[in-house]
Coordinates of C-alpha atoms and ligand atoms in Angstrom, one line a residue:
X13 CA 47.3 -23.1 18.0
X14 CA 46.6 -24.6 14.6
X15 CA 44.1 -27.0 16.1
X16 CA 42.4 -24.3 17.9
X17 CA 42.2 -22.2 14.8
X18 CA 40.9 -25.1 12.8
X19 CA 38.2 -26.0 15.3
X20 CA 37.4 -22.4 15.8
X21 CA 37.0 -22.0 12.0
X22 CA 34.9 -25.0 11.7
X23 CA 32.7 -24.0 14.6
X24 CA 32.4 -20.6 12.9
X25 CA 31.5 -22.4 9.7
X26 CA 28.9 -24.6 11.5
X27 CA 27.3 -21.6 13.2
X28 CA 27.1 -19.6 10.1
X29 CA 25.7 -22.6 8.2
X30 CA 23.0 -23.0 10.9
X31 CA 22.2 -19.3 10.9
X32 CA 21.9 -19.4 7.2
X33 CA 19.6 -22.4 7.2
X34 CA 17.5 -21.1 10.0
X35 CA 17.2 -17.7 8.3
X36 CA 16.0 -19.2 5.1
X37 CA 13.8 -21.8 6.9
X38 CA 12.2 -19.1 8.9
X39 CA 11.5 -17.0 5.8
X40 CA 7.7 -16.6 5.3
X41 CA 6.4 -17.4 1.9
X42 CA 4.9 -13.9 1.5
X43 CA 8.1 -12.0 2.2
X44 CA 9.6 -9.9 -0.5
X45 CA 12.8 -11.1 -2.0
X46 CA 14.0 -7.6 -2.8
X47 CA 17.5 -6.7 -1.7
X48 CA 18.6 -10.3 -1.0
X49 CA 21.8 -11.6 -2.6
X50 CA 21.7 -13.8 -5.6
X51 CA 22.7 -16.8 -3.5
X52 CA 20.0 -16.1 -0.9
X53 CA 17.4 -15.8 -3.6
X54 CA 18.5 -19.1 -5.2
X55 CA 18.3 -20.9 -1.9
X56 CA 14.8 -19.5 -1.1
X57 CA 13.4 -20.1 -4.6
X58 CA 14.5 -23.7 -4.5
X59 CA 12.3 -24.2 -1.3
X60 CA 9.3 -21.9 -2.2
X61 CA 6.3 -22.8 -4.3
X62 CA 7.0 -21.3 -7.7
X63 CA 3.8 -19.8 -9.0
X64 CA 3.0 -18.6 -12.5
X65 CA 1.1 -15.4 -11.9
X66 CA -2.4 -15.9 -13.4
X67 CA -4.1 -13.3 -15.5
X68 CA -5.8 -10.6 -13.4
X69 CA -9.5 -11.2 -12.7
X70 CA -12.0 -9.1 -14.8
X71 CA -14.6 -6.5 -13.7
X72 CA -17.6 -7.4 -11.6
X73 CA -20.6 -9.0 -13.4
X74 CA -23.1 -7.2 -11.1
X75 CA -21.5 -3.8 -10.4
X76 CA -24.3 -1.9 -8.5
X77 CA -24.7 -1.3 -4.8
X78 CA -25.6 -4.2 -2.4
X79 CA -25.3 -5.2 1.2
X80 CA -21.7 -6.3 1.8
X81 CA -21.7 -6.6 5.6
X82 CA -23.7 -9.8 5.1
X83 CA -24.1 -13.1 6.9
X84 CA -21.3 -14.7 4.8
X85 CA -18.8 -12.0 5.9
X86 CA -19.0 -11.5 9.6
X87 CA -16.4 -9.4 11.4
X88 CA -14.1 -11.4 13.6
X89 CA -11.5 -10.3 16.0
X90 CA -7.8 -10.9 15.2
X91 CA -6.3 -14.3 16.0
X92 CA -2.7 -14.7 17.0
X93 CA -0.5 -14.1 13.9
X94 CA -3.1 -12.3 11.8
X95 CA -1.5 -9.4 9.9
X96 CA -3.0 -5.9 9.5
X97 CA -1.3 -2.8 8.1
X98 CA -1.6 0.8 7.0
X99 CA -4.7 0.4 4.7
X100 CA -8.1 0.6 6.5
X101 CA -9.8 -0.7 3.3
X102 CA -7.8 -3.9 3.1
X103 CA -7.8 -4.3 6.9
X104 CA -11.6 -4.2 6.9
X105 CA -11.8 -6.7 4.0
X106 CA -9.6 -9.1 5.9
X107 CA -11.5 -8.8 9.1
X108 CA -14.7 -9.6 7.3
X109 CA -13.3 -12.5 5.3
X110 CA -13.4 -10.9 1.9
X111 CA -9.6 -11.5 2.1
X112 CA -7.9 -14.3 4.0
X113 CA -8.3 -13.4 7.6
X114 CA -4.6 -13.8 8.3
X115 CA -3.8 -10.9 6.0
X116 CA -1.8 -12.8 3.4
X117 CA -3.3 -12.8 -0.1
X118 CA -2.6 -13.2 -3.8
X119 CA -3.0 -10.2 -6.1
X120 CA -6.0 -11.9 -7.6
X121 CA -7.7 -12.2 -4.2
X122 CA -7.0 -8.5 -3.4
X123 CA -8.4 -7.3 -6.8
X124 CA -11.5 -9.5 -6.3
X125 CA -12.0 -8.4 -2.7
X126 CA -11.7 -4.6 -3.3
X127 CA -14.2 -4.9 -6.3
X128 CA -16.7 -7.1 -4.4
X129 CA -16.5 -5.4 -1.0
X130 CA -16.0 -1.7 -2.1
X131 CA -16.8 -1.6 -5.8
X132 CA -13.4 -0.3 -6.6
X133 CA -13.1 -0.2 -10.4
X134 CA -11.1 -2.8 -12.2
X135 CA -8.4 -0.5 -13.6
X136 CA -7.7 1.2 -10.2
X137 CA -7.8 -2.1 -8.4
X138 CA -5.3 -3.7 -10.7
X139 CA -3.0 -0.7 -10.8
X140 CA -2.8 -0.3 -7.1
X141 CA -2.5 -4.0 -6.4
X142 CA 0.2 -4.8 -8.9
X143 CA 2.2 -1.7 -7.8
X144 CA 2.0 -2.9 -4.2
X145 CA 2.8 -6.5 -5.2
X146 CA 5.9 -5.5 -7.3
X147 CA 7.5 -3.6 -4.4
X148 CA 6.2 -5.4 -1.3
X149 CA 5.1 -8.9 -2.4
X150 CA 6.8 -12.2 -2.9
X151 CA 7.1 -12.4 -6.7
X152 CA 7.9 -16.1 -6.7
X153 CA 5.0 -17.4 -4.5
X154 CA 2.6 -14.7 -5.7
X155 CA 1.7 -13.8 -2.1
X156 CA 1.5 -10.3 -0.5
X157 CA 0.9 -9.5 3.1
X158 CA -1.3 -6.5 3.9
X159 CA 1.1 -5.5 6.7
X160 CA 4.5 -6.4 7.9
X161 CA 7.5 -4.4 6.9
X162 CA 11.1 -4.3 5.6
X163 CA 13.8 -3.9 8.2
X164 CA 15.4 -0.6 8.0
X165 CA 19.1 -0.3 7.2
X166 CA 19.2 3.3 6.2
X167 CA 20.1 2.3 2.6
X168 CA 18.7 4.2 -0.3
X169 CA 17.2 2.9 -2.5
X170 CA 15.1 0.7 -0.2
X171 CA 16.8 -1.8 2.0
X172 CA 16.9 -5.6 2.0
X173 CA 13.6 -7.1 2.8
X174 CA 13.4 -9.1 6.0
X175 CA 9.6 -9.3 6.2
X176 CA 8.2 -7.3 3.3
X177 CA 4.5 -6.3 3.2
X178 CA 2.6 -3.1 2.9
X179 CA 4.2 -1.5 5.9
X180 CA 7.5 -1.2 4.0
X181 CA 8.3 2.4 3.9
X182 CA 9.0 4.6 0.8
X183 CA 8.1 2.2 -1.9
X184 CA 4.3 2.3 -1.4
X185 CA 3.5 3.2 2.2
X186 CA 4.5 6.8 2.7
X187 CA 4.5 10.0 4.8
X188 CA 1.7 12.3 5.9
X189 CA -1.0 9.7 6.2
X190 CA -4.3 10.9 7.7
X191 CA -4.4 8.4 10.6
X192 CA -1.0 6.9 10.7
X193 CA 2.3 8.5 11.8
X194 CA 5.3 9.0 9.5
X195 CA 7.8 6.1 9.4
X196 CA 10.5 8.5 10.8
X197 CA 8.7 8.6 14.2
X198 CA 8.7 4.8 14.6
X199 CA 5.2 3.5 14.1
X200 CA 4.3 3.9 10.5
X201 CA 1.2 1.8 10.1
X202 CA -0.9 1.5 13.2
X203 CA -4.0 3.5 13.9
X204 CA -3.0 6.6 15.8
X205 CA -5.7 8.0 18.1
X206 CA -4.2 11.5 18.2
X207 CA -4.2 11.8 14.4
X208 CA -7.7 10.4 14.3
X209 CA -8.8 13.1 16.7
X210 CA -7.5 15.6 14.3
X211 CA -9.4 13.9 11.5
X212 CA -12.6 14.3 13.6
X213 CA -11.7 17.9 14.5
X214 CA -11.3 18.8 10.8
X215 CA -14.5 17.0 9.9
X216 CA -16.3 19.1 12.6
X217 CA -14.7 22.3 11.5
X218 CA -15.0 22.0 7.8
X219 CA -17.7 19.4 7.1
X220 CA -20.3 19.9 9.9
X221 CA -19.2 16.5 11.4
X222 CA -18.7 14.7 8.1
X223 CA -15.5 14.0 6.2
X224 CA -16.2 15.3 2.7
X225 CA -14.1 16.7 -0.2
X226 CA -13.8 20.1 1.6
X227 CA -12.4 18.4 4.7
X228 CA -10.2 16.2 2.6
X229 CA -8.5 19.2 1.1
X230 CA -7.9 20.9 4.4
X231 CA -6.7 17.8 6.2
X232 CA -4.3 16.8 3.4
X233 CA -2.8 20.3 3.5
X234 CA -2.5 20.1 7.2
X235 CA -0.8 16.7 7.3
X236 CA 1.7 17.9 4.6
X237 CA 2.5 21.0 6.6
X238 CA 3.0 18.9 9.8
X239 CA 5.4 16.5 8.0
X240 CA 7.4 19.4 6.5
X241 CA 7.7 21.0 10.0
X242 CA 8.4 17.9 12.0
X243 CA 9.9 15.1 9.9
X244 CA 13.5 15.7 8.7
X245 CA 13.1 12.8 6.3
X246 CA 9.7 13.8 4.9
X247 CA 9.4 12.5 1.3
X248 CA 6.6 13.6 -0.9
X249 CA 7.8 12.5 -4.3
X250 CA 6.0 10.0 -6.6
X251 CA 4.5 7.5 -6.0
X252 CA 3.6 8.9 -2.5
X253 CA 2.7 12.2 -4.1
X254 CA -0.2 10.5 -5.9
X255 CA -1.2 7.9 -3.3
X256 CA -1.6 10.7 -0.7
X257 CA -4.1 12.7 -2.8
X258 CA -5.9 9.5 -4.0
X259 CA -6.2 8.1 -0.5
X260 CA -7.7 11.4 0.8
X261 CA -10.7 10.7 -1.5
X262 CA -11.2 7.1 -0.3
X263 CA -13.1 7.7 2.9
X264 CA -15.9 9.7 1.2
X265 CA -15.8 7.4 -1.8
X266 CA -15.7 4.0 -0.3
X267 CA -16.7 4.2 3.3
X268 CA -20.0 6.1 2.7
X269 CA -23.1 3.8 2.3
X270 CA -24.0 3.2 -1.4
X271 CA -27.6 4.2 -0.9
X272 CA -26.6 7.8 0.1
X273 CA -26.5 10.1 -2.9
X274 CA -23.9 12.8 -3.6
X275 CA -21.5 11.2 -1.3
X276 CA -18.6 13.5 -2.1
X277 CA -20.3 16.4 -0.5
X278 CA -22.4 14.4 2.1
X279 CA -19.3 12.7 3.4
X280 CA -18.6 10.1 6.1
X281 CA -19.8 10.5 9.6
X282 CA -17.5 10.0 12.5
X283 CA -19.0 6.8 14.2
X284 CA -18.7 5.0 10.8
X285 CA -15.2 6.4 10.2
X286 CA -14.1 5.1 13.6
X287 CA -15.4 1.6 12.7
X288 CA -13.4 1.5 9.5
X289 CA -10.2 3.2 10.6
X290 CA -9.8 1.9 14.1
X291 CA -11.7 -1.4 14.2
X292 CA -11.4 -2.7 10.6
X293 CA -15.1 -3.1 10.7
X294 CA -18.1 -2.3 8.3
X295 CA -21.0 -0.5 10.0
X296 CA -24.1 -2.6 10.4
X297 CA -26.1 -2.8 7.2
X298 CA -23.3 -1.3 5.1
X299 CA -23.9 -1.2 1.3
X300 CA -21.0 -0.7 -1.1
X301 CA -20.9 2.3 -3.7
X302 CA -23.5 2.3 -6.4
X303 CA -21.0 2.0 -9.3
X304 CA -17.4 1.0 -9.9
X305 CA -15.1 3.9 -8.9
X306 CA -11.4 4.7 -8.2
X307 CA -12.3 7.8 -6.1
X308 CA -13.0 11.2 -7.4
X309 CA -11.6 14.6 -6.4
X310 CA -7.8 14.0 -6.1
X311 CA -7.1 16.9 -8.4
X312 CA -9.5 19.2 -6.6
X313 CA -7.8 18.3 -3.3
X314 CA -4.4 19.0 -4.8
X315 CA -5.6 22.3 -6.4
X316 CA -6.9 23.7 -3.1
X317 CA -3.3 23.9 -1.9
X318 CA -1.0 23.1 -4.8
X319 CA 2.5 21.8 -3.9
X320 CA 5.3 20.5 -6.0
X321 CA 6.5 16.9 -5.5
X322 CA 9.6 17.1 -3.3
X323 CA 11.2 16.3 0.1
X324 CA 12.9 17.8 3.1
X325 CA 16.6 17.7 1.9
X326 CA 18.4 19.0 5.0
X327 CA 16.2 18.7 8.1
X328 CA 12.8 20.0 9.0
X329 CA 11.4 22.9 7.0
X330 CA 13.8 22.3 4.0
X331 CA 11.1 21.1 1.6
X332 CA 12.6 21.3 -1.9
X333 CA 10.8 20.4 -5.2
X334 CA 12.2 17.4 -7.1
X335 CA 11.7 18.1 -10.8
X336 CA 12.5 14.5 -11.7
X337 CA 9.5 13.3 -9.8
X338 CA 6.2 12.6 -11.5
X339 CA 3.4 15.0 -10.7
X340 CA -0.1 15.8 -12.0
X341 CA 1.5 17.5 -15.1
X342 CA 3.4 14.3 -16.0
X343 CA 1.5 11.2 -15.1
X344 CA 3.4 9.0 -17.5
X345 CA 6.5 9.5 -15.3
X346 CA 4.5 7.9 -12.4
X347 CA 4.6 4.7 -14.4
X348 CA 8.1 5.1 -15.9
X349 CA 9.9 6.1 -12.7
X350 CA 8.1 3.4 -10.7
X351 CA 9.3 0.7 -13.2
X352 CA 12.7 2.2 -14.1
X353 CA 13.8 3.4 -10.7
X354 CA 11.7 1.9 -7.9
X355 CA 11.3 -1.7 -9.1
X356 CA 14.6 -1.8 -10.9
X357 CA 16.3 -0.5 -7.7
X358 CA 14.8 -3.3 -5.7
X359 CA 15.7 -6.0 -8.3
X360 CA 18.8 -4.9 -10.2
X361 CA 19.6 -8.2 -11.8
X362 CA 16.9 -10.9 -11.2
X363 CA 17.3 -14.4 -12.7
X364 CA 15.1 -17.4 -13.5
X365 CA 11.6 -17.6 -12.1
X366 CA 12.0 -14.3 -10.3
X367 CA 12.8 -12.5 -13.6
X368 CA 10.0 -14.3 -15.4
X369 CA 7.5 -13.2 -12.7
X370 CA 8.8 -9.7 -12.6
X371 CA 8.2 -9.4 -16.4
X372 CA 4.7 -10.9 -16.1
X373 CA 3.6 -8.6 -13.2
X374 CA 5.1 -5.5 -14.9
X375 CA 3.0 -6.4 -17.9
X376 CA -0.2 -6.6 -15.7
X377 CA 0.8 -3.3 -14.1
X378 CA 1.3 -1.6 -17.5
X379 CA -2.1 -2.9 -18.8
X380 CA -3.8 -1.5 -15.6
X381 CA -2.1 1.9 -16.1
X382 CA -4.1 2.1 -19.3
X383 CA -2.1 4.8 -21.2
X384 CA -0.7 2.8 -24.0
X385 CA -1.1 5.7 -26.5
X386 CA 0.8 8.3 -24.5
X387 CA 3.2 6.3 -22.3
X388 CA 5.4 3.7 -23.8
X389 CA 5.9 0.4 -22.0
X390 CA 9.3 -0.1 -20.3
X391 CA 11.1 -3.5 -20.3
X392 CA 13.9 -3.2 -17.7
X393 CA 14.2 -7.1 -17.7
X394 CA 13.6 -7.7 -21.4
X395 CA 10.8 -9.8 -22.6
X396 CA 9.9 -13.5 -22.3
Ligands
HEM30 C1 -6.4 -2.2 -4.2 C2 -5.6 -2.6 -3.3 C3 -5.1 -1.6 -2.2 C4 -3.8 -1.5 -1.8 C5 -2.6 -2.4 -2.2 C6 -3.8 -0.5 -0.8 C7 -2.7 -0.1 0.0 C8 -2.6 0.9 0.8 C9 -1.4 1.4 1.5 C10 0.0 0.7 1.3 C11 -1.7 2.4 2.2 C12 -0.8 3.3 3.1 C13 -0.3 4.5 2.4 C14 0.1 5.5 3.5 O1 -0.8 6.1 4.0 O2 1.3 5.5 3.8 C15 -3.1 2.7 2.0 C16 -3.8 3.7 2.6 C17 -5.1 3.9 2.5 N1 -6.0 3.0 1.9 FE1 -5.5 1.5 0.7 N2 -5.0 0.0 -0.6 C18 -5.9 -0.6 -1.5 C19 -7.2 -0.4 -1.6 C20 -8.0 0.4 -0.8 C21 -9.4 0.5 -0.8 C22 -10.4 -0.4 -1.6 C23 -9.7 1.4 0.2 C24 -11.1 1.9 0.6 C25 -12.1 1.1 0.7 C26 -8.5 1.9 0.7 C27 -8.4 2.9 1.7 C28 -7.3 3.5 2.1 C29 -7.2 4.7 2.9 C30 -8.4 5.6 3.4 C31 -5.9 5.0 3.2 C32 -5.3 6.1 3.9 C33 -5.1 5.9 5.4 C34 -4.6 7.1 6.1 O3 -4.1 8.1 5.4 O4 -4.6 7.1 7.3 N3 -7.5 1.3 0.1 N4 -3.6 1.7 1.2
NAG31 C1 -21.5 -2.0 -15.0 O1 -22.3 -3.1 -15.5 C2 -23.1 -2.7 -16.6 C3 -24.0 -3.8 -16.9 O2 -23.3 -5.0 -17.1 C4 -22.2 -2.3 -17.8 O3 -22.9 -1.9 -18.9 C5 -21.3 -1.2 -17.3 O4 -20.3 -0.9 -18.3 C6 -20.5 -1.6 -16.0 N1 -19.8 -0.4 -15.6 C7 -18.5 -0.4 -15.4 C8 -17.9 0.9 -15.0 O5 -17.8 -1.4 -15.5
NAG32 C1 0.5 9.6 17.2 O1 0.7 10.8 16.5 C2 1.1 11.9 17.3 C3 1.1 13.2 16.4 O2 2.0 12.9 15.3 C4 2.4 11.6 18.0 O3 2.8 12.7 18.8 C5 2.2 10.4 18.9 O4 3.4 10.0 19.4 C6 1.7 9.2 18.1 N1 1.3 8.2 19.0 C7 1.7 6.9 18.9 C8 1.2 6.0 19.9 O5 2.5 6.6 18.0
NAG33 C1 -18.7 19.7 3.0 O1 -19.5 20.0 4.1 C2 -19.6 21.4 4.5 C3 -20.5 21.5 5.7 O2 -21.8 21.0 5.4 C4 -20.1 22.2 3.3 O3 -20.1 23.5 3.6 C5 -19.3 21.9 2.1 O4 -19.8 22.6 1.0 C6 -19.2 20.4 1.8 N1 -18.3 20.2 0.7 C7 -18.7 19.8 -0.5 C8 -17.6 19.6 -1.5 O5 -19.8 19.6 -0.8
NAG34 C1 -23.3 4.7 8.8 O1 -23.4 3.5 8.1 C2 -24.7 2.9 8.0 C3 -24.5 1.6 7.2 O2 -23.9 1.8 6.0 C4 -25.6 3.9 7.2 O3 -26.9 3.3 7.1 C5 -25.6 5.2 7.9 O4 -26.4 6.1 7.1 C6 -24.2 5.7 8.1 N1 -24.3 7.0 8.8 C7 -24.8 7.3 10.0 C8 -24.9 8.7 10.5 O5 -25.3 6.4 10.7
NAG35 C1 14.2 3.3 -18.7 O1 15.4 2.6 -18.5 C2 16.0 2.0 -19.7 C3 17.2 1.3 -19.3 O2 17.0 0.5 -18.3 C4 16.2 3.1 -20.7 O3 16.7 2.5 -21.9 C5 14.9 3.9 -20.9 O4 15.2 5.0 -21.8 C6 14.4 4.4 -19.6 N1 13.1 5.0 -19.9 C7 12.9 6.3 -19.7 C8 11.6 6.8 -20.2 O5 13.6 7.0 -19.1
NAG36 C1 11.1 2.2 11.5 C2 10.2 1.2 12.2 O1 10.4 0.0 12.0 N1 9.2 1.7 12.8 C3 8.2 1.0 13.6 C4 7.0 0.6 12.7 O2 6.0 0.1 13.6 C5 6.4 -1.0 14.4 C6 5.2 -1.4 15.3 O3 4.8 -0.4 16.1 C7 7.6 -0.6 15.3 O4 8.0 -1.8 16.1 C8 8.7 -0.2 14.4 O5 9.8 0.3 15.2

């Protein structure tokens, strides 16, 4: 009996040792370390390249319009293992080689690619990229995947990362996207033809066949109403509250040819929209916007159908405002809650290189936010 117990125990020890080793050996270098135990993080950090996050790249030298679907950046179909995610902008940049085609990139590569390929302005590019990297990236290797997600455990705040990446729900990716379903319904990041048909229908009804600001306001309202009525876990608090309105401006801001004037009202036609959203593809002869931009019109879209930041608290149709969430009347809270709640919730007590890189990336994020006069910097992990 003793012997049996002992061998059983040592077999158990061996199996758990092997499982542990294989789970850390199989761990991709771009996966988020959020939610792992101190010991798991230590084991992984010892094996991973430890990168000192470089200063963010600066703005473009030439910031006018130009052909970006050029000979040096041909569209190529996906190869086995290539990662794509919920963002049609980043998917397109990867499929044209402005980003590594496998969909794994550093923040520096992402900031350069969105500036070069879409003329996104430096402040917006840095703000969005470091926000995404802080919650979905690997802060030790300085890599982020543009898709891939965290395994769900039902935990709140967000669960342990198994894969990480931009598909991870509730920290950046969120509900009521235009062309992607809510996470609650299973697939949270793939192109959804039914939702795209609705995008086309709204563009026909409110934009004469083009997605412009008027369509953006109607469709944003519609998607919010659908989520309230069908998704018992619908969450429309910050940061999703902001990214939803911002992303509604992106199609007419970034996907319309830079040689077209008054793009906010002219809008995006459906053949070109299909290429970007479904195929991750620039139209032939596509020129980027004429000047650096972060998208305009988010406040107009919000104002057409104002709604408080909030969530369904007890099943469908129980949408309730959350006064602790940031909204358009308190933008500083967007920064403060993101740092103090979201990031701190993912990394309650980081050590060593992980803590160092969190502090550095939080600094880049704060610089990008650009509100030093009205919104004090937070230091949840102290300073270096
Ligand atoms: C700067 C780095 C960027 C990051 C980290 C990023 C990340 C994301 C993420 C995580 C989503 C999913 C949010 C959701 O709907 O749940 C998203 C959506 C979206 N992104 Fe990006 N993005 C970036 C830049 C861009 C650019 C440059 C464009 C346009 C050229 C773009 C266009 C869009 C659009 C249109 C959506 C909404 C998709 C939909 O609602 O169906 N993004 N992005
Ligand atoms: C675009 O480049 C011009 C010329 O270098 C510069 O004066 C201008 O400030 C730049 N615009 C932005 C928004 O960076
Ligand atoms: C796409 O979205 C529609 C509407 O929300 C949903 O009914 C459908 O199941 C989704 N399709 C897929 C393939 O996920
Ligand atoms: C969007 O297009 C429709 C149809 O042409 C037009 O009535 C509307 O004024 C446009 N919206 C804007 C903001 O220009
Ligand atoms: C589609 O994109 C191309 C390339 O940017 C542009 O020339 C064209 O005007 C766009 N719209 C239509 C209706 O083709
Ligand atoms: C952020 O959290 C720290 C403690 O971690 C606290 O001292 C600080 O007051 C918080 N900031 C805000 C604005 O709530
Ligand atoms: C919750 C969840 O993981 N949902 C889905 C996200 O999308 C992938 C790919 O379609 C599904 O496998 C997941 O089940």
